[in-house]
Short mmCIF file of C-alpha atoms in Angstrom, two decimals:
data_model
loop_
_atom_site.label_atom_id
_atom_site.label_comp_id
_atom_site.label_asym_id
_atom_site.label_seq_id
_atom_site.Cartn_x
_atom_site.Cartn_y
_atom_site.Cartn_z
CA MET K 1 -3.04 -62.97 209.66
CA LEU K 2 -1.76 -66.49 209.00
CA ASN K 3 -5.16 -68.11 208.54
CA ARG K 4 -5.59 -66.77 204.99
CA THR K 5 -5.13 -68.31 201.59
CA GLN K 6 -4.32 -65.13 199.65
CA TYR K 7 -1.77 -62.41 200.25
CA LEU K 8 -0.72 -59.49 198.09
CA VAL K 9 2.90 -58.62 198.82
CA LYS K 10 3.90 -55.06 197.89
CA GLU K 11 7.58 -54.19 198.03
CA HIS K 12 8.41 -50.65 199.13
CA VAL K 13 10.04 -48.47 196.51
CA GLY K 14 13.31 -46.83 197.50
CA VAL K 15 15.94 -44.86 195.60
CA PHE K 16 19.03 -46.08 197.49
CA LYS K 17 17.41 -48.99 199.27
CA ILE K 18 19.80 -51.26 201.15
CA GLN K 19 17.23 -53.46 202.90
CA ASN K 20 13.88 -54.63 201.59
CA ALA K 21 10.52 -53.81 203.16
CA TYR K 22 7.07 -55.08 202.19
CA ASP K 23 3.42 -54.49 202.97
CA ILE K 24 1.33 -57.64 203.27
CA VAL K 25 -2.13 -56.78 201.95
CA ASP K 26 -5.51 -58.52 201.96
CA PRO K 27 -6.24 -58.59 198.20
CA ALA K 28 -10.03 -58.54 198.76
CA THR K 29 -10.09 -55.36 200.87
CA GLN K 30 -6.71 -53.80 199.93
CA GLN K 31 -6.06 -53.30 203.67
CA ILE K 32 -2.57 -53.81 205.05
CA ILE K 33 -2.59 -56.84 207.35
CA GLY K 34 1.14 -56.95 208.07
CA ARG K 35 4.59 -55.90 207.03
CA ALA K 36 7.89 -57.62 206.43
CA GLN K 37 11.26 -55.97 206.94
CA GLU K 38 14.73 -57.21 206.11
CA LYS K 39 17.11 -56.72 209.03
CA GLN K 40 20.86 -56.84 208.52
CA PRO K 41 23.53 -55.62 210.92
CA VAL K 42 25.87 -52.93 209.58
CA TRP K 43 28.83 -55.33 209.49
CA SER K 44 26.81 -57.69 207.26
CA LEU K 45 25.86 -54.84 204.90
CA LEU K 46 29.50 -53.79 204.60
CA LEU K 47 30.73 -57.35 204.14
CA GLY K 48 28.03 -57.83 201.48
CA MET K 49 29.62 -55.04 199.44
CA ILE K 50 32.82 -57.09 199.32
CA LEU K 51 31.57 -60.70 199.15
CA GLY K 52 28.20 -60.08 197.54
CA ASN K 53 24.89 -59.98 199.37
CA ASN K 54 24.14 -63.63 198.52
CA ALA K 55 26.96 -64.78 200.81
CA VAL K 56 26.25 -62.80 203.99
CA PRO K 57 23.65 -63.34 206.73
CA THR K 58 20.25 -61.69 206.54
CA GLN K 59 16.96 -61.84 208.39
CA ILE K 60 13.36 -60.95 207.52
CA GLU K 61 10.77 -60.26 210.20
CA LEU K 62 7.05 -60.58 209.47
CA VAL K 63 4.89 -58.46 211.80
CA ALA K 64 1.09 -58.45 211.83
CA GLN K 65 -0.60 -55.05 211.56
CA ASP K 66 -0.95 -53.28 214.93
CA GLU K 67 1.62 -55.57 216.58
CA ASN K 68 5.22 -54.89 217.52
CA VAL K 69 6.43 -58.46 217.95
CA PRO K 70 7.38 -60.50 214.86
CA THR K 71 4.81 -63.12 213.88
CA ALA K 72 7.55 -65.07 212.07
CA THR K 73 11.19 -64.65 211.13
CA ILE K 74 13.42 -66.14 208.46
CA ARG K 75 17.21 -66.20 208.85
CA ARG K 76 19.99 -67.07 206.48
CA GLY K 77 23.55 -67.46 207.69
CA PHE K 78 26.74 -67.31 205.64
CA THR K 79 26.33 -69.06 202.29
CA LEU K 80 28.77 -70.48 199.79
CA LEU K 81 27.00 -72.71 197.28
CA ARG K 82 23.66 -73.69 198.78
CA SER K 83 21.49 -71.44 200.92
CA LYS K 84 19.66 -72.73 203.97
CA ILE K 85 17.04 -70.34 205.33
CA GLU K 86 15.47 -71.14 208.69
CA VAL K 87 11.89 -70.16 209.62
CA PHE K 88 10.89 -69.34 213.21
CA ASP K 89 7.48 -68.61 214.72
CA ARG K 90 6.47 -65.83 217.14
CA ASP K 91 8.12 -67.63 220.09
CA GLY K 92 11.39 -68.19 218.24
CA SER K 93 10.67 -71.90 217.81
CA PRO K 94 11.76 -73.45 214.51
CA VAL K 95 8.92 -74.05 212.04
CA GLY K 96 11.02 -75.34 209.15
CA TYR K 97 13.58 -74.28 206.60
CA PHE K 98 14.25 -73.74 202.91
CA LYS K 99 17.18 -75.23 201.05
CA SER K 100 18.19 -74.05 197.61
CA LYS K 101 18.53 -76.68 194.93
CA ILE K 102 21.91 -77.35 193.39
CA MET K 103 22.30 -77.20 189.62
CA THR K 104 18.97 -75.66 188.70
CA ILE K 105 18.39 -73.36 185.74
CA ASN K 106 15.04 -71.82 186.72
CA GLY K 107 15.70 -71.48 190.43
CA GLY K 108 13.53 -72.85 193.14
CA PHE K 109 14.17 -74.53 196.45
CA LEU K 110 12.89 -77.17 198.82
CA VAL K 111 10.62 -76.46 201.81
CA PHE K 112 11.02 -78.60 204.96
CA ASN K 113 9.11 -78.69 208.24
CA ASN K 114 10.87 -78.71 211.62
CA GLN K 115 11.04 -82.54 211.55
CA ASP K 116 13.25 -82.39 208.40
CA GLN K 117 10.41 -83.68 206.21
CA GLN K 118 10.08 -82.08 202.80
CA ILE K 119 6.61 -80.55 202.49
CA ALA K 120 7.02 -78.71 199.20
CA GLU K 121 9.24 -77.86 196.31
CA VAL K 122 9.18 -74.37 194.87
CA GLN K 123 9.31 -74.61 191.08
CA GLY K 124 9.18 -71.80 188.60
CA SER K 125 10.90 -69.23 186.51
CA TRP K 126 12.74 -66.06 187.52
CA ARG K 127 12.05 -64.61 184.08
CA SER K 128 8.26 -64.78 184.26
CA TRP K 129 8.24 -64.68 188.09
CA ASP K 130 5.68 -67.44 188.39
CA PHE K 131 6.31 -70.10 191.00
CA LYS K 132 4.37 -73.10 192.29
CA PHE K 133 4.50 -74.86 195.64
CA ILE K 134 4.36 -78.60 194.81
CA ASP K 135 4.07 -81.29 197.51
CA ASN K 136 5.63 -84.77 197.48
CA GLN K 137 2.59 -86.25 195.67
CA ASN K 138 2.94 -83.64 192.90
CA ASN K 139 -0.12 -81.71 194.15
CA GLU K 140 -0.10 -77.92 193.88
CA LEU K 141 -0.23 -76.28 197.32
CA GLY K 142 -0.23 -72.75 195.94
CA VAL K 143 1.33 -70.25 193.55
CA VAL K 144 3.30 -67.01 193.63
CA SER K 145 2.84 -64.72 190.64
CA LYS K 146 4.18 -61.28 189.91
CA LYS K 147 1.65 -58.46 189.52
CA TRP K 148 2.16 -55.79 186.86
CA MET K 149 2.36 -52.40 188.57
CA GLY K 150 2.64 -50.01 185.64
CA LEU K 151 5.35 -49.05 183.18
CA GLY K 152 7.05 -46.44 185.37
CA LYS K 153 7.41 -48.66 188.37
CA GLU K 154 8.47 -51.69 186.33
CA LEU K 155 11.12 -49.80 184.35
CA PHE K 156 12.60 -47.55 186.99
CA THR K 157 12.48 -49.55 190.22
CA SER K 158 13.33 -53.04 191.38
CA ALA K 159 10.26 -53.14 193.63
CA ASP K 160 8.13 -56.19 192.98
CA ASN K 161 4.51 -56.86 193.85
CA TYR K 162 3.21 -60.38 193.80
CA MET K 163 0.23 -62.49 194.76
CA VAL K 164 0.58 -65.52 197.01
CA SER K 165 -2.39 -67.87 196.57
CA LEU K 166 -2.58 -71.04 198.67
CA ASN K 167 -5.03 -73.92 198.27
CA ASP K 168 -5.55 -74.03 202.06
CA ALA K 169 -4.20 -72.26 205.13
CA LYS K 170 -2.50 -75.39 206.57
CA HIS K 171 1.02 -74.27 205.62
CA SER K 172 0.33 -70.53 205.27
CA LEU K 173 3.13 -69.40 207.62
CA ILE K 174 5.95 -71.32 205.99
CA LEU K 175 4.70 -70.78 202.42
CA LEU K 176 4.21 -67.02 202.90
CA MET K 177 7.75 -66.87 204.28
CA ALA K 178 8.92 -68.93 201.26
CA ALA K 179 7.39 -66.30 198.97
CA LEU K 180 9.28 -63.56 200.83
CA ALA K 181 12.46 -65.62 200.58
CA LEU K 182 11.98 -65.89 196.82
CA ASP K 183 12.21 -62.13 196.45
CA THR K 184 14.58 -61.11 199.20
CA VAL K 185 16.97 -63.97 199.70
CA PHE K 186 17.08 -65.77 196.37
CA ALA K 187 16.24 -63.23 193.65
CA GLU K 188 16.79 -59.68 194.83
CA LYS K 189 20.46 -59.85 195.74
#
């Protein structure tokens, strides 16, 4: 699943949805290749109603199709001003982390590997929902762009569908998780 360069991420539609869920789809075949599910303990959900969901811990598990064990996980602890989201692989070993930028108008965050080296910056606009992964040499590693899903779905739900296109599969795990963090951790709440 993580050796690809394109992923279509389809958010599940829910009327009174508390936690986000996504299908990860191969855009060429339209077959589901994985799923991502936000996991929050009840105490965190309740505390989020008081403090706001941006401040409380959350976790997203990415599971490949026909598997029961998470392929990767992202976790965010308590947050005040600047979010730090950690990324873990199948074995629970750290792969890297995301750190939100301070004082940014359009959003975005920095992507680090597990040696604390910045490998990308996520730049873009929440309004148009187009983001780019840019490396330290100002090269584009990939893009995340929202896909129009029809008037009814766009007007009456908050479910988003977007395409993740990477220039190569070298950083596919951390950049796919960054795309999920864009929607669930940074934008959705």
